[in-house]
Short mmCIF file of C-alpha atoms and ligand atoms in Angstrom, two decimals:
data_model
loop_
_atom_site.label_atom_id
_atom_site.label_comp_id
_atom_site.label_asym_id
_atom_site.label_seq_id
_atom_site.Cartn_x
_atom_site.Cartn_y
_atom_site.Cartn_z
CA UNK A 949 -38.26 94.93 74.98
CA UNK A 950 -38.17 95.66 71.79
CA UNK A 951 -35.30 98.24 70.90
CA UNK A 952 -32.76 96.79 67.72
CA UNK A 953 -29.37 95.91 69.59
CA UNK A 954 -27.56 96.57 66.50
CA UNK A 955 -23.37 95.38 66.43
CA UNK A 956 -24.13 92.73 68.90
CA UNK A 957 -22.52 88.92 67.45
CA UNK A 958 -25.12 85.80 68.19
CA UNK A 959 -23.60 82.08 67.90
CA UNK A 960 -26.15 79.95 68.00
CA UNK A 961 -25.75 75.89 68.18
CA UNK A 962 -28.41 74.06 66.77
CA UNK A 963 -29.20 76.93 63.63
CA UNK A 964 -30.47 74.22 61.81
CA UNK A 965 -33.28 72.55 64.82
CA UNK A 966 -37.16 74.16 64.98
CA UNK A 967 -35.74 76.82 67.44
CA UNK A 968 -32.34 77.57 65.86
CA UNK A 969 -34.17 79.35 62.82
CA UNK A 970 -37.04 81.07 64.88
CA UNK A 971 -33.95 82.91 67.03
CA UNK A 972 -31.74 83.17 63.46
CA UNK A 973 -34.93 85.71 61.95
CA UNK A 974 -35.15 87.20 65.50
CA UNK A 975 -31.53 87.71 65.94
CA UNK A 976 -31.80 89.65 62.61
CA UNK A 977 -34.56 91.37 62.81
CA UNK A 978 -33.29 93.39 65.99
CA UNK A 979 -29.79 94.51 63.87
CA UNK A 980 -27.68 91.17 65.10
CA UNK A 981 -24.31 89.36 63.18
CA UNK A 982 -25.78 85.89 63.80
CA UNK A 983 -23.49 82.69 63.28
CA UNK A 984 -24.77 79.36 63.89
CA UNK A 985 -22.87 75.97 64.37
CA UNK A 986 -23.84 73.24 61.76
CA UNK A 987 -22.71 69.42 61.87
CA UNK A 988 -21.01 67.66 59.21
CA UNK A 989 -23.30 65.41 57.72
CA UNK A 990 -23.73 63.55 54.34
CA UNK A 991 -26.50 65.44 53.16
CA UNK A 992 -27.55 69.09 53.89
CA UNK A 993 -29.70 69.73 56.46
CA UNK A 994 -30.13 73.73 55.69
CA UNK A 995 -33.91 73.28 54.90
CA UNK A 996 -35.23 75.47 57.91
CA UNK A 997 -32.86 78.15 57.17
CA UNK A 998 -32.41 78.28 53.17
CA UNK A 999 -34.18 82.17 53.56
CA UNK A 1000 -32.18 82.60 55.68
CA UNK A 1001 -28.77 82.15 52.86
CA UNK A 1002 -25.93 84.50 53.04
CA UNK A 1003 -27.31 86.76 56.25
CA UNK A 1004 -25.99 83.83 58.43
CA UNK A 1005 -22.93 82.70 59.28
CA UNK A 1006 -22.33 78.84 59.08
CA UNK A 1007 -19.33 77.89 60.75
CA UNK A 1008 -18.76 74.28 60.93
CA UNK A 1009 -18.45 71.93 64.10
CA UNK A 1010 -20.12 69.55 66.62
CA UNK A 1011 -20.98 69.26 70.27
CA UNK A 1012 -18.60 65.76 70.60
CA UNK A 1013 -15.71 67.41 69.29
CA UNK A 1014 -14.10 70.05 71.52
CA UNK A 1015 -11.81 71.78 69.24
CA UNK A 1016 -14.62 72.50 67.03
CA UNK A 1017 -16.14 74.46 69.59
CA UNK A 1018 -13.54 76.23 70.54
CA UNK A 1019 -12.77 77.13 67.02
CA UNK A 1020 -16.23 78.09 66.38
CA UNK A 1021 -16.34 81.02 69.18
CA UNK A 1022 -12.40 82.21 67.98
CA UNK A 1023 -14.37 82.47 64.42
CA UNK A 1024 -17.33 83.75 65.71
CA UNK A 1025 -16.78 86.53 68.61
CA UNK A 1026 -20.38 85.48 70.10
CA UNK A 1027 -21.05 88.65 72.83
CA UNK A 1028 -24.18 86.48 73.06
CA UNK A 1029 -24.37 82.10 72.34
CA UNK A 1030 -27.34 79.97 72.52
CA UNK A 1031 -26.66 76.41 73.22
CA UNK A 1032 -29.84 74.66 70.66
CA UNK A 1033 -27.97 71.82 69.95
CA UNK A 1034 -28.99 68.54 71.17
CA UNK A 1035 -30.53 65.03 70.56
CA UNK A 1036 -33.96 65.54 71.52
CA UNK A 1037 -35.62 63.62 70.99
CA UNK A 1038 -37.12 60.83 74.22
CA UNK A 1039 -37.65 57.68 72.15
CA UNK A 1040 -33.78 58.30 70.38
CA UNK A 1041 -32.76 58.44 73.62
CA UNK A 1042 -33.38 55.22 75.21
CA UNK A 1043 -32.83 53.92 72.46
CA UNK A 1044 -29.18 55.36 72.00
CA UNK A 1045 -28.53 56.87 75.77
CA UNK A 1046 -25.16 56.68 75.52
CA UNK A 1047 -25.07 59.86 71.98
CA UNK A 1048 -27.90 61.34 74.04
CA UNK A 1049 -25.44 61.80 76.70
CA UNK A 1050 -22.29 62.72 74.23
CA UNK A 1051 -24.13 65.58 72.82
CA UNK A 1052 -27.07 66.13 75.79
CA UNK A 1053 -24.99 66.87 78.57
CA UNK A 1054 -21.19 66.29 78.51
CA UNK A 1055 -20.99 68.26 75.15
CA UNK A 1056 -23.12 71.12 77.72
CA UNK A 1057 -19.78 71.37 78.92
CA UNK A 1058 -17.15 70.99 76.61
CA UNK A 1059 -19.71 74.28 75.19
CA UNK A 1060 -19.02 75.78 78.96
CA UNK A 1061 -15.37 74.95 78.86
CA UNK A 1062 -15.04 76.43 75.23
CA UNK A 1063 -16.89 79.52 76.52
CA UNK A 1064 -14.65 79.68 79.72
CA UNK A 1065 -11.24 79.95 77.81
CA UNK A 1066 -11.66 81.85 74.67
CA UNK A 1067 -15.48 83.55 74.85
CA UNK A 1068 -15.89 84.47 79.13
CA UNK A 1069 -17.33 87.80 78.85
CA UNK A 1070 -19.73 85.79 76.46
CA UNK A 1071 -23.52 85.30 77.54
CA UNK A 1072 -24.71 82.03 77.64
CA UNK A 1073 -28.43 80.54 77.33
CA UNK A 1074 -28.63 76.73 78.01
CA UNK A 1075 -31.84 74.86 76.74
CA UNK A 1076 -32.80 73.68 79.69
CA UNK A 1077 -36.98 71.25 79.32
CA UNK A 1078 -39.39 70.38 81.13
CA UNK A 1079 -39.02 66.85 80.73
CA UNK A 1080 -36.42 67.59 83.75
CA UNK A 1081 -39.00 67.61 85.80
CA UNK A 1082 -40.26 64.37 84.59
CA UNK A 1083 -43.02 62.38 87.15
CA UNK A 1084 -43.31 66.24 88.85
CA UNK A 1085 -43.53 66.94 92.08
CA UNK A 1086 -45.94 69.61 92.15
CA UNK A 1087 -48.09 71.19 89.85
CA UNK A 1088 -47.68 73.13 88.16
CA UNK A 1089 -44.30 73.62 87.99
CA UNK A 1090 -41.61 76.12 89.01
CA UNK A 1091 -38.01 77.07 88.75
CA UNK A 1092 -38.02 75.61 92.05
CA UNK A 1093 -40.12 72.50 91.40
CA UNK A 1094 -37.24 69.30 92.45
CA UNK A 1095 -36.78 67.19 88.77
CA UNK A 1096 -36.69 63.72 88.62
CA UNK A 1097 -36.35 62.91 84.89
CA UNK A 1098 -38.02 59.79 83.16
CA UNK A 1099 -35.69 59.27 80.08
CA UNK A 1100 -32.01 58.84 79.00
CA UNK A 1101 -32.54 61.99 77.48
CA UNK A 1102 -34.08 64.02 80.64
CA UNK A 1103 -31.67 63.10 83.13
CA UNK A 1104 -28.38 64.64 80.63
CA UNK A 1105 -30.36 67.84 80.73
CA UNK A 1106 -30.53 67.58 84.47
CA UNK A 1107 -26.69 67.37 84.14
CA UNK A 1108 -26.43 70.08 81.36
CA UNK A 1109 -28.85 72.53 83.47
CA UNK A 1110 -26.66 71.86 86.83
CA UNK A 1111 -23.24 72.01 84.36
CA UNK A 1112 -24.29 75.65 83.29
CA UNK A 1113 -25.49 76.89 86.91
CA UNK A 1114 -22.03 75.73 88.33
CA UNK A 1115 -20.61 77.27 85.70
CA UNK A 1116 -22.00 80.31 86.78
CA UNK A 1117 -21.03 80.44 90.04
CA UNK A 1118 -17.51 78.82 90.55
CA UNK A 1119 -16.56 80.93 87.20
CA UNK A 1120 -19.18 83.45 87.22
CA UNK A 1121 -19.84 83.26 83.64
CA UNK A 1122 -22.81 84.57 82.21
CA UNK A 1123 -24.81 81.34 81.82
CA UNK A 1124 -28.34 81.39 82.51
CA UNK A 1125 -31.03 78.50 81.37
CA UNK A 1126 -34.18 79.05 80.21
CA UNK A 1127 -36.93 75.85 81.32
CA UNK A 1128 -39.12 75.61 78.58
CA UNK A 1129 -42.33 73.27 77.88
CA UNK A 1130 -43.09 71.66 74.70
CA UNK A 1131 -43.52 74.03 71.65
CA UNK A 1132 -43.85 73.71 68.25
CA UNK A 1133 -45.15 75.02 65.23
CA UNK A 1134 -45.12 74.55 61.59
CA UNK A 1135 -41.31 73.73 61.36
CA UNK A 1136 -41.40 70.83 64.50
CA UNK A 1137 -39.43 67.59 63.51
CA UNK A 1138 -42.02 64.68 61.57
CA UNK A 1139 -41.23 62.40 64.48
CA UNK A 1140 -42.96 64.29 67.65
CA UNK A 1141 -46.03 64.01 67.99
CA UNK A 1142 -47.81 67.38 67.14
CA UNK A 1143 -46.33 67.18 63.99
CA UNK A 1144 -47.43 63.11 63.50
CA UNK A 1145 -51.03 64.40 64.19
CA UNK A 1146 -50.88 67.34 61.97
CA UNK A 1147 -49.03 65.71 59.07
CA UNK A 1148 -51.25 62.24 59.34
CA UNK A 1149 -55.00 64.70 59.58
CA UNK A 1150 -53.73 66.23 56.15
CA UNK A 1151 -52.63 63.09 54.69
CA UNK A 1152 -56.24 61.47 55.72
CA UNK A 1153 -58.02 64.30 54.61
CA UNK A 1154 -56.69 64.34 51.27
CA UNK A 1155 -57.77 60.90 50.53
CA UNK A 1156 -53.36 59.51 50.63
CA UNK A 1157 -54.09 57.41 53.76
CA UNK A 1158 -56.62 56.10 56.26
CA UNK A 1159 -55.23 55.99 59.62
CA UNK A 1160 -53.04 57.66 61.92
CA UNK A 1161 -50.66 54.89 64.74
CA UNK A 1162 -50.25 56.77 68.34
CA UNK A 1163 -48.95 56.13 71.47
CA UNK A 1164 -50.56 57.45 75.14
CA UNK A 1165 -53.31 59.70 73.82
CA UNK A 1166 -53.84 60.57 77.64
CA UNK A 1167 -49.99 62.36 77.81
CA UNK A 1168 -50.48 66.17 78.13
CA UNK A 1169 -48.49 68.37 77.43
CA UNK A 1170 -48.05 72.38 78.46
CA UNK A 1171 -47.61 73.38 74.33
CA UNK A 1172 -46.49 76.92 72.77
CA UNK A 1173 -45.55 78.35 70.02
CA UNK A 1174 -42.02 78.40 69.61
CA UNK A 1175 -41.54 81.89 67.96
CA UNK A 1176 -42.87 83.13 70.70
CA UNK A 1177 -40.61 81.23 73.42
CA UNK A 1178 -37.71 82.13 71.40
CA UNK A 1179 -38.43 85.66 72.02
CA UNK A 1180 -38.04 84.12 75.94
CA UNK A 1181 -34.41 83.17 75.07
CA UNK A 1182 -33.31 86.51 74.07
CA UNK A 1183 -35.44 88.55 76.63
CA UNK A 1184 -33.40 86.40 79.24
CA UNK A 1185 -30.23 86.52 78.03
CA UNK A 1186 -30.69 91.41 78.14
CA UNK A 1187 -30.99 90.74 82.47
CA UNK A 1188 -28.43 91.59 83.71
CA UNK A 1189 -27.80 89.12 86.21
CA UNK A 1190 -28.05 85.82 84.72
CA UNK A 1191 -31.19 83.28 85.96
CA UNK A 1192 -32.92 80.56 85.36
CA UNK A 1193 -36.71 80.82 83.76
CA UNK A 1194 -39.83 78.39 83.09
CA UNK A 1195 -40.88 79.49 79.99
CA UNK A 1196 -44.48 78.11 79.40
CA UNK A 1197 -48.03 78.59 78.70
CA UNK A 1198 -49.96 77.46 81.89
CA UNK A 1199 -52.68 75.47 79.83
CA UNK A 1200 -52.12 71.45 79.76
CA UNK A 1201 -53.68 69.19 77.25
CA UNK A 1202 -53.69 65.45 76.38
CA UNK A 1203 -52.59 63.98 73.08
CA UNK A 1204 -56.37 63.20 72.66
CA UNK A 1205 -57.45 67.01 72.14
CA UNK A 1206 -54.89 67.92 69.80
CA UNK A 1207 -56.39 64.58 67.94
CA UNK A 1208 -59.69 66.36 68.25
CA UNK A 1209 -58.72 70.10 67.02
CA UNK A 1210 -56.39 68.81 64.46
CA UNK A 1211 -58.82 66.36 62.70
CA UNK A 1212 -61.51 68.45 63.52
CA UNK A 1213 -60.57 71.46 61.18
CA UNK A 1214 -60.06 69.53 58.21
CA UNK A 1215 -64.16 68.40 58.72
CA UNK A 1216 -62.43 65.38 59.56
CA UNK A 1217 -63.85 62.80 63.72
CA UNK A 1218 -60.01 61.73 65.03
CA UNK A 1219 -62.05 59.07 66.45
CA UNK A 1220 -62.49 57.22 62.74
CA UNK A 1221 -58.93 57.19 61.81
CA UNK A 1222 -56.86 57.49 65.14
CA UNK A 1223 -55.36 53.91 66.55
CA UNK A 1224 -53.25 52.93 69.56
CA UNK A 1225 -50.18 51.18 68.59
CA UNK A 1226 -48.01 49.90 71.20
CA UNK A 1227 -44.31 50.77 69.38
CA UNK A 1228 -45.67 53.71 70.41
CA UNK A 1229 -45.63 53.90 73.59
CA UNK A 1230 -42.22 54.63 76.12
CA UNK A 1231 -40.54 51.70 78.63
CA UNK A 1232 -41.42 55.52 81.23
CA UNK A 1233 -44.13 58.15 80.51
CA UNK A 1234 -44.04 61.82 81.60
CA UNK A 1235 -48.14 61.78 82.10
CA UNK A 1236 -48.61 65.65 82.59
CA UNK A 1237 -47.07 68.18 82.45
CA UNK A 1238 -47.83 72.55 82.88
CA UNK A 1239 -45.64 75.38 83.76
CA UNK A 1240 -46.08 78.44 85.90
CA UNK A 1241 -44.92 80.79 83.96
CA UNK A 1242 -45.00 83.67 86.94
CA UNK A 1243 -41.71 84.63 86.85
CA UNK A 1244 -41.23 84.91 83.38
CA UNK A 1245 -43.85 87.32 82.98
CA UNK A 1246 -42.95 89.45 86.31
CA UNK A 1247 -39.11 89.66 85.79
CA UNK A 1248 -39.14 89.68 81.83
CA UNK A 1249 -42.25 91.08 80.11
CA UNK A 1250 -42.94 87.86 78.96
CA UNK A 1251 -45.68 86.13 78.04
CA UNK A 1252 -47.15 83.59 75.27
CA UNK A 1253 -49.24 85.29 72.21
CA UNK A 1254 -50.38 82.35 70.87
CA UNK A 1255 -53.44 79.79 72.15
CA UNK A 1256 -53.65 76.55 72.19
CA UNK A 1257 -56.06 76.17 68.85
CA UNK A 1258 -54.34 78.35 67.08
CA UNK A 1259 -51.16 76.43 67.38
CA UNK A 1260 -53.13 73.05 66.27
CA UNK A 1261 -54.60 75.12 63.28
CA UNK A 1262 -51.67 77.01 62.00
CA UNK A 1263 -49.88 73.48 61.94
CA UNK A 1264 -52.73 70.84 60.22
CA UNK A 1265 -53.03 73.77 57.82
CA UNK A 1266 -49.35 74.76 56.80
CA UNK A 1267 -49.81 70.88 56.48
CA UNK A 1268 -52.89 70.88 54.45
CA UNK A 1269 -51.18 73.47 52.32
CA UNK A 1270 -48.02 72.03 52.09
CA UNK A 1271 -49.77 68.34 50.44
CA UNK A 1272 -51.32 70.45 47.94
CA UNK A 1273 -47.68 72.46 46.86
CA UNK A 1274 -49.13 75.59 47.85
CA UNK A 1275 -46.19 75.99 50.57
P1 NAP B 2543 -34.51 70.09 66.89
O1 NAP B 2543 -35.50 70.48 65.66
O2 NAP B 2543 -34.38 68.90 67.42
O3 NAP B 2543 -33.22 70.69 66.80
C1 NAP B 2543 -32.00 70.28 67.60
C2 NAP B 2543 -30.47 70.78 66.61
O4 NAP B 2543 -29.39 70.17 67.82
C3 NAP B 2543 -30.23 70.61 65.32
O5 NAP B 2543 -29.38 71.95 64.51
C4 NAP B 2543 -29.10 69.62 64.66
O6 NAP B 2543 -28.36 69.66 63.60
C5 NAP B 2543 -28.46 69.74 66.17
N1 NAP B 2543 -27.32 68.74 66.90
C6 NAP B 2543 -27.90 67.87 67.01
N2 NAP B 2543 -26.50 66.77 67.17
C7 NAP B 2543 -25.47 67.98 67.67
C8 NAP B 2543 -24.57 68.01 67.67
N3 NAP B 2543 -23.66 66.81 67.92
N4 NAP B 2543 -23.40 68.86 67.41
C9 NAP B 2543 -23.85 69.82 66.88
N5 NAP B 2543 -25.43 69.54 66.30
C10 NAP B 2543 -26.37 68.99 67.16
O7 NAP B 2543 -34.25 70.76 67.79
P2 NAP B 2543 -35.11 71.78 68.87
O8 NAP B 2543 -37.30 71.59 68.96
O9 NAP B 2543 -34.98 73.06 68.01
O10 NAP B 2543 -35.06 72.02 70.07
C11 NAP B 2543 -34.31 72.85 70.89
C12 NAP B 2543 -33.30 72.27 71.71
O11 NAP B 2543 -33.90 73.68 73.35
C13 NAP B 2543 -32.73 71.32 71.88
O12 NAP B 2543 -31.78 71.25 73.29
C14 NAP B 2543 -33.92 70.67 72.92
O13 NAP B 2543 -33.42 70.07 73.63
C15 NAP B 2543 -34.24 71.65 73.81
N6 NAP B 2543 -36.07 72.10 73.63
C16 NAP B 2543 -36.90 72.14 73.12
C17 NAP B 2543 -38.39 71.59 73.52
C18 NAP B 2543 -39.70 71.98 72.43
O14 NAP B 2543 -40.35 71.74 72.99
N7 NAP B 2543 -38.82 71.60 71.04
C19 NAP B 2543 -38.51 72.31 74.65
C20 NAP B 2543 -37.54 71.64 75.80
C21 NAP B 2543 -35.83 72.34 75.26
P3 NAP B 2543 -28.49 68.49 62.73
O15 NAP B 2543 -29.60 69.42 62.09
O16 NAP B 2543 -27.78 68.25 61.82
O17 NAP B 2543 -30.02 67.06 63.04
O1 G4F B 2544 -43.93 65.26 71.13
P1 G4F B 2544 -42.76 64.19 72.15
O2 G4F B 2544 -42.57 63.47 71.59
O3 G4F B 2544 -42.74 65.36 72.58
P2 G4F B 2544 -42.07 64.60 74.64
O4 G4F B 2544 -41.83 63.71 74.83
O5 G4F B 2544 -42.87 65.67 75.23
O6 G4F B 2544 -40.56 66.20 74.09
C1 G4F B 2544 -40.38 67.50 74.01
O7 G4F B 2544 -40.61 67.67 74.48
C2 G4F B 2544 -39.74 68.43 75.52
C3 G4F B 2544 -40.40 69.39 76.15
O8 G4F B 2544 -41.02 68.86 77.28
C4 G4F B 2544 -37.51 68.75 75.13
F1 G4F B 2544 -37.95 68.41 76.13
C5 G4F B 2544 -38.25 67.41 73.98
O9 G4F B 2544 -36.56 67.56 73.34
C6 G4F B 2544 -38.90 67.19 72.35
O10 G4F B 2544 -38.86 68.15 72.02
O11 G4F B 2544 -44.04 63.25 73.15
C7 G4F B 2544 -45.19 64.03 74.02
C8 G4F B 2544 -46.30 62.94 74.00
C9 G4F B 2544 -45.23 62.13 75.15
O12 G4F B 2544 -45.90 61.66 76.07
C10 G4F B 2544 -45.76 60.63 73.85
O13 G4F B 2544 -45.82 59.84 74.55
O14 G4F B 2544 -47.02 62.64 73.70
C11 G4F B 2544 -47.07 61.23 73.49
N1 G4F B 2544 -47.31 60.58 71.71
C12 G4F B 2544 -48.16 59.60 72.39
N2 G4F B 2544 -48.25 59.17 70.75
C13 G4F B 2544 -46.38 60.34 71.31
C14 G4F B 2544 -47.45 59.19 69.89
N3 G4F B 2544 -45.15 60.84 70.99
C15 G4F B 2544 -44.55 60.59 69.52
N4 G4F B 2544 -43.34 61.02 69.11
N5 G4F B 2544 -45.55 59.77 68.52
C16 G4F B 2544 -46.54 59.34 68.93
O15 G4F B 2544 -46.80 58.89 67.85
#
């Protein structure tokens, strides 16, 4: 589906995050009027959407605050709502479990309730996650795989997932979830392992550091590119009926393999520079994830375009160029 959707209006919560910035570009290219919910902070967090200044409508609000969500919907009058806002970092969810539940779980109920009251005709996308599968019950994971979350973040996302199903079934809202596996890009936050490795390798290659401390090198993830994944979000809201989809590449790689490719593309041997630091191990780990995106391929015509090697290379080379001041 490539046709323009001229005249449509979208509200993106989490527009200042990795996915929000790619989705805003994606929708602008398709002729949408794009509004983004932005929360107050003591310093600006608009770096990822600076290049879109003047092209997106900024609406102030916070998933903690019901009235701000109602106002955001009234001001932006969306046909489509993409709920990408969350406390999204797993280790922080162990340190701040109640805040994570407030934002990542109850915040979604607040948004659904605001939608029910003032925008019931809109379509809503909820950012569900492969972290809900946690201690996996089957491999690969698909839409019917039972959930077994392993962190307060995963628990909060399961709540939000079922809240979305419930508002669809109980109130007839067009609300659906994408169960997205890990997706990365040069805009990934620095605390996530992929950017930590890409940046760490680039700094070592530039002689700024000599080693990189990581946690569990055996963990395996199904890593795709964020630009591919926001396209799937959009496709889900173009369907006639709301349905949930697994979005994944179907391949799994370890943190160790990520290191090997990242350091390798800068001419370095990762084994010389990476050390394991127990501070980065988690109280409960998700050992391995790999998704089965068959439903998305068959019903949405979606498939990933960027390979694992190209993703690692793009992130690492962009970090190396950033350090040289050429990005
Ligand atoms: P991200 O970069 O961490 O962005 C999170 C966004 O949420 C930021 O814009 C942040 O705003 C906003 N936010 C946080 N707390 C908020 C609050 N109380 N009220 C309003 N906004 C708030 O996350 P991402 O990687 O783009 O992921 C987008 C969504 O997909 C998240 O819900 C994440 O849990 C989910 N997800 C991500 C992946 C992945 O691999 N990336 C996979 C599956 C699901 P500030 O800029 O102000 O902090
Ligand atoms: O990059 P991570 O922090 O991502 P994680 O925990 O898989 O969560 C991300 O993907 C989810 C989708 O499955 C999203 F829902 C979530 O919002 C987020 O975007 O860690 C990946 C793996 C973990 O097993 C972790 O233990 O890498 C391992 N790891 C090893 N050393 C590390 C490190 N993770 C981080 N962040 N830092 C390390 O030093």
